[in-house]
CSV table of C-alpha atoms in Angstrom, one decimal:
chain,number,residue,atom,x,y,z
A,1,MET,CA,17.3,-3.3,16.7
A,2,ALA,CA,17.6,-5.1,13.3
A,3,ILE,CA,15.2,-4.5,11.0
A,4,THR,CA,12.5,-7.6,10.2
A,5,HIS,CA,12.6,-6.9,6.4
A,6,LYS,CA,14.9,-5.9,4.1
A,7,ARG,CA,13.0,-4.9,1.3
A,8,ILE,CA,9.2,-4.2,1.6
A,9,LEU,CA,6.0,-2.8,-0.2
A,10,LEU,CA,4.1,-0.3,1.9
A,11,LYS,CA,0.4,0.1,0.8
A,12,ILE,CA,-1.1,3.3,1.6
A,13,SER,CA,-4.7,3.9,0.9
A,14,GLY,CA,-5.5,7.2,-1.4
A,15,GLU,CA,-8.0,8.3,1.4
A,16,VAL,CA,-4.9,8.8,4.0
A,17,LEU,CA,-3.6,11.3,1.5
A,18,MET,CA,-7.0,13.4,2.0
A,19,GLY,CA,-5.7,14.4,5.4
A,20,PRO,CA,-8.6,16.7,7.3
A,21,GLN,CA,-10.3,17.2,3.3
A,22,SER,CA,-13.3,15.3,2.0
A,23,PHE,CA,-11.4,14.6,-1.2
A,24,GLY,CA,-8.7,15.5,-3.1
A,25,ILE,CA,-4.7,15.4,-2.0
A,26,ASP,CA,-3.7,17.4,0.9
A,27,LEU,CA,0.1,18.7,0.5
A,28,PRO,CA,1.0,18.7,5.0
A,29,THR,CA,-0.5,15.5,4.9
A,30,VAL,CA,1.6,14.0,1.9
A,31,GLU,CA,4.7,15.6,3.0
A,32,ARG,CA,3.8,13.8,6.6
A,33,VAL,CA,3.6,10.2,4.9
A,34,ALA,CA,6.7,10.9,2.9
A,35,GLU,CA,8.5,11.6,6.0
A,36,GLU,CA,7.0,7.9,7.6
A,37,VAL,CA,8.9,6.9,4.3
A,38,ILE,CA,11.7,8.5,4.7
A,39,ALA,CA,12.6,6.8,8.2
A,40,ALA,CA,11.6,3.4,6.9
A,41,LYS,CA,14.2,3.9,4.7
A,42,ALA,CA,16.4,5.2,6.9
A,43,THR,CA,16.3,2.0,9.2
A,44,GLY,CA,18.3,0.4,5.8
A,45,ALA,CA,14.9,-1.1,4.2
A,46,GLU,CA,14.4,-0.8,0.4
A,47,ILE,CA,10.6,0.8,0.4
A,48,ALA,CA,8.4,0.1,-3.0
A,49,LEU,CA,5.2,2.2,-2.7
A,50,VAL,CA,1.4,1.5,-3.9
A,51,ILE,CA,-0.5,4.2,-2.9
A,52,GLY,CA,-4.6,3.8,-3.9
A,53,GLY,CA,-6.5,6.1,-5.7
A,54,GLY,CA,-10.1,6.7,-3.2
A,55,ASN,CA,-9.3,10.1,-2.2
A,56,ILE,CA,-10.0,11.1,-6.0
A,57,PHE,CA,-11.9,8.9,-7.6
A,58,ARG,CA,-13.3,5.2,-6.8
A,59,GLY,CA,-14.4,2.9,-9.8
A,60,MET,CA,-16.8,1.1,-7.6
A,61,ALA,CA,-18.4,3.8,-6.7
A,62,GLY,CA,-18.6,5.4,-10.1
A,63,ALA,CA,-20.1,1.9,-11.6
A,64,ALA,CA,-22.7,2.0,-9.3
A,65,LYS,CA,-24.1,5.5,-10.3
A,66,GLY,CA,-24.6,3.9,-13.7
A,67,MET,CA,-21.3,4.8,-15.1
A,68,ASP,CA,-19.8,2.2,-17.1
A,69,ARG,CA,-17.2,-0.4,-14.7
A,70,VAL,CA,-14.6,-0.1,-17.3
A,71,SER,CA,-14.2,3.5,-18.1
A,72,ALA,CA,-14.9,3.9,-13.8
A,73,ASP,CA,-12.0,1.8,-13.5
A,74,HIS,CA,-9.4,3.7,-15.7
A,75,MET,CA,-10.2,6.9,-14.0
A,76,GLY,CA,-9.5,5.6,-10.9
A,77,ILE,CA,-6.2,3.9,-12.3
A,78,MET,CA,-5.3,7.8,-13.5
A,79,ALA,CA,-6.2,8.9,-9.9
A,80,THR,CA,-3.5,6.4,-8.4
A,81,ILE,CA,-0.7,7.8,-10.6
A,82,MET,CA,-1.7,11.2,-9.7
A,83,ASN,CA,-1.1,10.3,-6.1
A,84,ALA,CA,2.0,8.6,-7.0
A,85,LEU,CA,3.2,12.2,-8.8
A,86,ALA,CA,2.5,13.9,-6.0
A,87,MET,CA,4.3,11.9,-3.4
A,88,GLN,CA,7.3,12.0,-5.6
A,89,GLY,CA,7.4,15.4,-6.0
A,90,VAL,CA,7.5,15.5,-1.9
A,91,LEU,CA,10.1,12.6,-1.6
A,92,LEU,CA,12.3,14.8,-4.2
A,93,ASN,CA,11.8,18.0,-2.5
A,94,LYS,CA,12.9,16.0,0.4
A,95,GLY,CA,16.2,14.4,-1.2
A,96,VAL,CA,14.8,11.3,-1.8
A,97,ASP,CA,16.0,9.5,-5.3
A,98,THR,CA,12.3,8.3,-6.1
A,99,ARG,CA,10.8,6.4,-9.2
A,100,VAL,CA,7.4,6.3,-10.3
A,101,LEU,CA,6.6,3.3,-12.3
A,102,SER,CA,3.3,3.1,-13.9
A,103,ALA,CA,1.4,-0.3,-15.2
A,104,ILE,CA,0.2,2.1,-18.1
A,105,ALA,CA,2.3,3.8,-20.2
A,106,MET,CA,3.2,7.4,-19.7
A,107,PRO,CA,6.3,8.0,-21.2
A,108,THR,CA,6.6,11.9,-21.0
A,109,VAL,CA,5.4,11.7,-17.5
A,110,CYS,CA,7.1,8.3,-15.7
A,111,GLU,CA,9.0,5.4,-16.2
A,112,VAL,CA,6.8,2.0,-17.5
A,113,TYR,CA,6.5,-0.7,-15.0
A,114,ALA,CA,8.9,-3.6,-15.5
A,115,ALA,CA,9.8,-5.6,-12.4
A,116,GLY,CA,13.5,-5.9,-13.2
A,117,LYS,CA,13.6,-2.4,-14.0
A,118,GLY,CA,11.6,-1.5,-9.9
A,119,ILE,CA,14.3,-4.0,-8.6
A,120,HIS,CA,17.0,-2.4,-9.9
A,121,HIS,CA,15.8,1.0,-8.9
A,122,LEU,CA,15.3,-0.5,-5.2
A,123,GLU,CA,18.8,-2.1,-5.4
A,124,GLN,CA,20.3,1.4,-6.0
A,125,GLY,CA,18.7,2.9,-3.0
A,126,ARG,CA,15.8,4.5,-4.8
A,127,VAL,CA,12.2,4.6,-3.7
A,128,VAL,CA,9.9,3.0,-6.0
A,129,ILE,CA,6.5,3.8,-6.3
A,130,CYS,CA,4.4,1.7,-8.3
A,131,ALA,CA,1.4,3.3,-10.1
A,132,GLY,CA,-1.5,2.6,-12.1
A,133,GLY,CA,-2.5,-0.6,-10.2
A,134,THR,CA,-2.3,-3.8,-12.4
A,135,GLY,CA,-3.4,-1.5,-15.2
A,136,LEU,CA,-6.6,-3.4,-15.6
A,137,PRO,CA,-9.8,-3.2,-15.0
A,138,PHE,CA,-11.9,-5.1,-12.1
A,139,PHE,CA,-8.4,-5.2,-9.9
A,140,THR,CA,-8.3,-3.2,-6.8
A,141,THR,CA,-4.8,-1.4,-5.7
A,142,ASP,CA,-4.9,-4.1,-3.0
A,143,THR,CA,-4.7,-6.9,-5.6
A,144,GLY,CA,-1.9,-4.7,-7.5
A,145,ALA,CA,-0.1,-4.2,-4.5
A,146,ALA,CA,0.4,-8.0,-3.3
A,147,LEU,CA,1.0,-8.3,-7.2
A,148,ARG,CA,3.8,-5.9,-7.0
A,149,ALA,CA,5.5,-7.6,-4.0
A,150,ALA,CA,6.0,-10.8,-5.3
A,151,GLU,CA,7.2,-9.4,-8.7
A,152,LEU,CA,9.7,-7.0,-6.6
A,153,ARG,CA,10.6,-10.2,-4.0
A,154,CYS,CA,9.5,-8.2,-1.0
A,155,SER,CA,9.8,-10.3,2.0
A,156,ALA,CA,6.6,-8.4,3.2
A,157,LEU,CA,3.8,-6.0,2.5
A,158,PHE,CA,2.7,-3.5,4.4
A,159,LYS,CA,-0.6,-2.1,4.7
A,160,GLY,CA,-1.1,1.3,6.5
A,161,THR,CA,-4.5,1.9,7.1
A,162,SER,CA,-6.8,3.9,9.8
A,163,VAL,CA,-6.8,1.0,12.5
A,164,ASP,CA,-3.9,-0.4,14.2
A,165,GLY,CA,-4.3,-4.5,13.0
A,166,VAL,CA,-6.7,-7.1,12.0
A,167,TYR,CA,-9.9,-7.1,14.0
A,168,ALA,CA,-12.4,-9.8,14.4
A,169,ALA,CA,-15.3,-7.0,13.9
A,170,ASP,CA,-15.0,-2.9,13.0
A,171,PRO,CA,-13.6,-1.8,15.7
A,172,LYS,CA,-14.9,1.8,15.1
A,173,LYS,CA,-18.4,-0.1,15.8
A,174,ASP,CA,-17.8,-2.5,18.2
A,175,PRO,CA,-15.4,-1.4,21.0
A,176,ASN,CA,-15.0,-4.6,22.1
A,177,ALA,CA,-13.6,-6.3,19.2
A,178,LYS,CA,-11.1,-8.8,19.4
A,179,ARG,CA,-7.5,-7.6,17.7
A,180,TYR,CA,-5.5,-10.4,16.4
A,181,LYS,CA,-1.9,-10.2,16.7
A,182,THR,CA,-1.2,-13.0,14.0
A,183,ILE,CA,-3.8,-14.4,12.1
A,184,THR,CA,-3.6,-17.2,9.4
A,185,TYR,CA,-4.3,-15.9,5.6
A,186,LYS,CA,-7.3,-18.7,5.7
A,187,ASP,CA,-8.8,-17.2,8.6
A,188,VAL,CA,-8.8,-13.8,7.2
A,189,LEU,CA,-10.9,-15.5,3.9
A,190,ALA,CA,-13.3,-17.9,6.0
A,191,GLN,CA,-14.2,-14.9,8.2
A,192,ASP,CA,-14.3,-12.3,5.3
A,193,LEU,CA,-12.7,-9.6,7.6
A,194,LYS,CA,-12.0,-7.5,4.6
A,195,ILE,CA,-8.5,-5.9,5.6
A,196,MET,CA,-8.1,-6.4,2.0
A,197,ASP,CA,-9.9,-7.9,-1.0
A,198,ASN,CA,-10.2,-11.5,-1.4
A,199,ALA,CA,-7.9,-11.6,-4.4
A,200,ALA,CA,-5.0,-9.9,-2.8
A,201,ILE,CA,-5.0,-12.1,0.2
A,202,ALA,CA,-4.8,-15.1,-2.2
A,203,LEU,CA,-1.9,-13.9,-3.8
A,204,ALA,CA,-0.2,-13.0,-1.0
A,205,ARG,CA,-0.9,-16.4,0.2
A,206,ASP,CA,0.1,-18.1,-2.7
A,207,ASN,CA,3.6,-16.5,-2.9
A,208,GLY,CA,4.3,-16.8,0.9
A,209,ILE,CA,4.2,-13.0,1.8
A,210,PRO,CA,3.4,-12.1,4.9
A,211,VAL,CA,0.9,-9.0,4.9
A,212,VAL,CA,1.2,-6.4,8.0
A,213,VAL,CA,-1.5,-4.5,8.8
A,214,PHE,CA,-0.9,-1.4,11.1
A,215,SER,CA,-1.8,2.4,11.4
A,216,ILE,CA,-0.4,4.9,8.9
A,217,ARG,CA,-1.6,7.8,11.1
A,218,GLU,CA,0.4,7.2,13.8
A,219,ALA,CA,3.7,9.4,13.4
A,220,GLY,CA,6.9,7.0,13.1
A,221,ASN,CA,4.6,4.0,13.1
A,222,VAL,CA,6.0,2.4,9.8
A,223,ALA,CA,9.9,2.3,10.9
A,224,ARG,CA,8.5,1.4,14.4
A,225,VAL,CA,6.5,-1.7,13.3
A,226,LEU,CA,9.9,-2.1,10.2
A,227,ASN,CA,11.3,-2.8,13.7
A,228,GLY,CA,9.2,-5.2,15.4
A,229,GLN,CA,7.9,-2.7,17.5
A,230,GLY,CA,4.2,-1.3,18.4
A,231,THR,CA,1.0,-2.0,17.4
A,232,PHE,CA,0.4,-4.4,14.6
A,233,THR,CA,-1.4,-7.8,13.0
A,234,THR,CA,0.9,-10.2,10.9
A,235,ILE,CA,-1.4,-12.1,8.6
A,236,THR,CA,1.0,-15.1,7.6
A,237,LYS,CA,0.5,-19.1,6.9
A,238,ASP,CA,-0.8,-22.0,9.3
């Protein structure tokens, strides 16, 4: 079956990389997620990644405990770069040419993000990991993912979560919650479904980028969903 998208941005939460741990980076889990990326790339799609930093540090939590929000968010930005470097290291060890492009300049560690540079690497068959969020406080990595998806001219934003789509209520709390096969940006915002922050949904909407929500915890799911198979929800226009 032909892939449904030629170039995607895959957003993964930092918490996914914790694996069975309560915090930090679990290397076997990073290797499993890397295999998901490799399988998706093998379909012929160009893959860009954004990885959150919640497994290491979450800015909002720090701010809530009295830390200055700007400083807390900058620490969260650093956490996303640590996760990006961990993923790059595993992908490189598996023979996959990978580049980390950071919104925060770290020339001795990785390349500085620029849209043209990212597109060039994607066209050369490399996996591109966009690190550092937007580079600014007060913005989530979901918003950063939507921004990078637009800048890199991706045809879809794939949001890998711990659930297999968008539900009318939290399926962990309400086992009878309805799962949507498709839902509009407008309805996600109106119902405050919180699958992504509102700024990210609005940015995807304004740029006509469908958001595909699926479970990253199910082995082989990225490539499966990329082929239009499996269980997922697509957030799109009316």
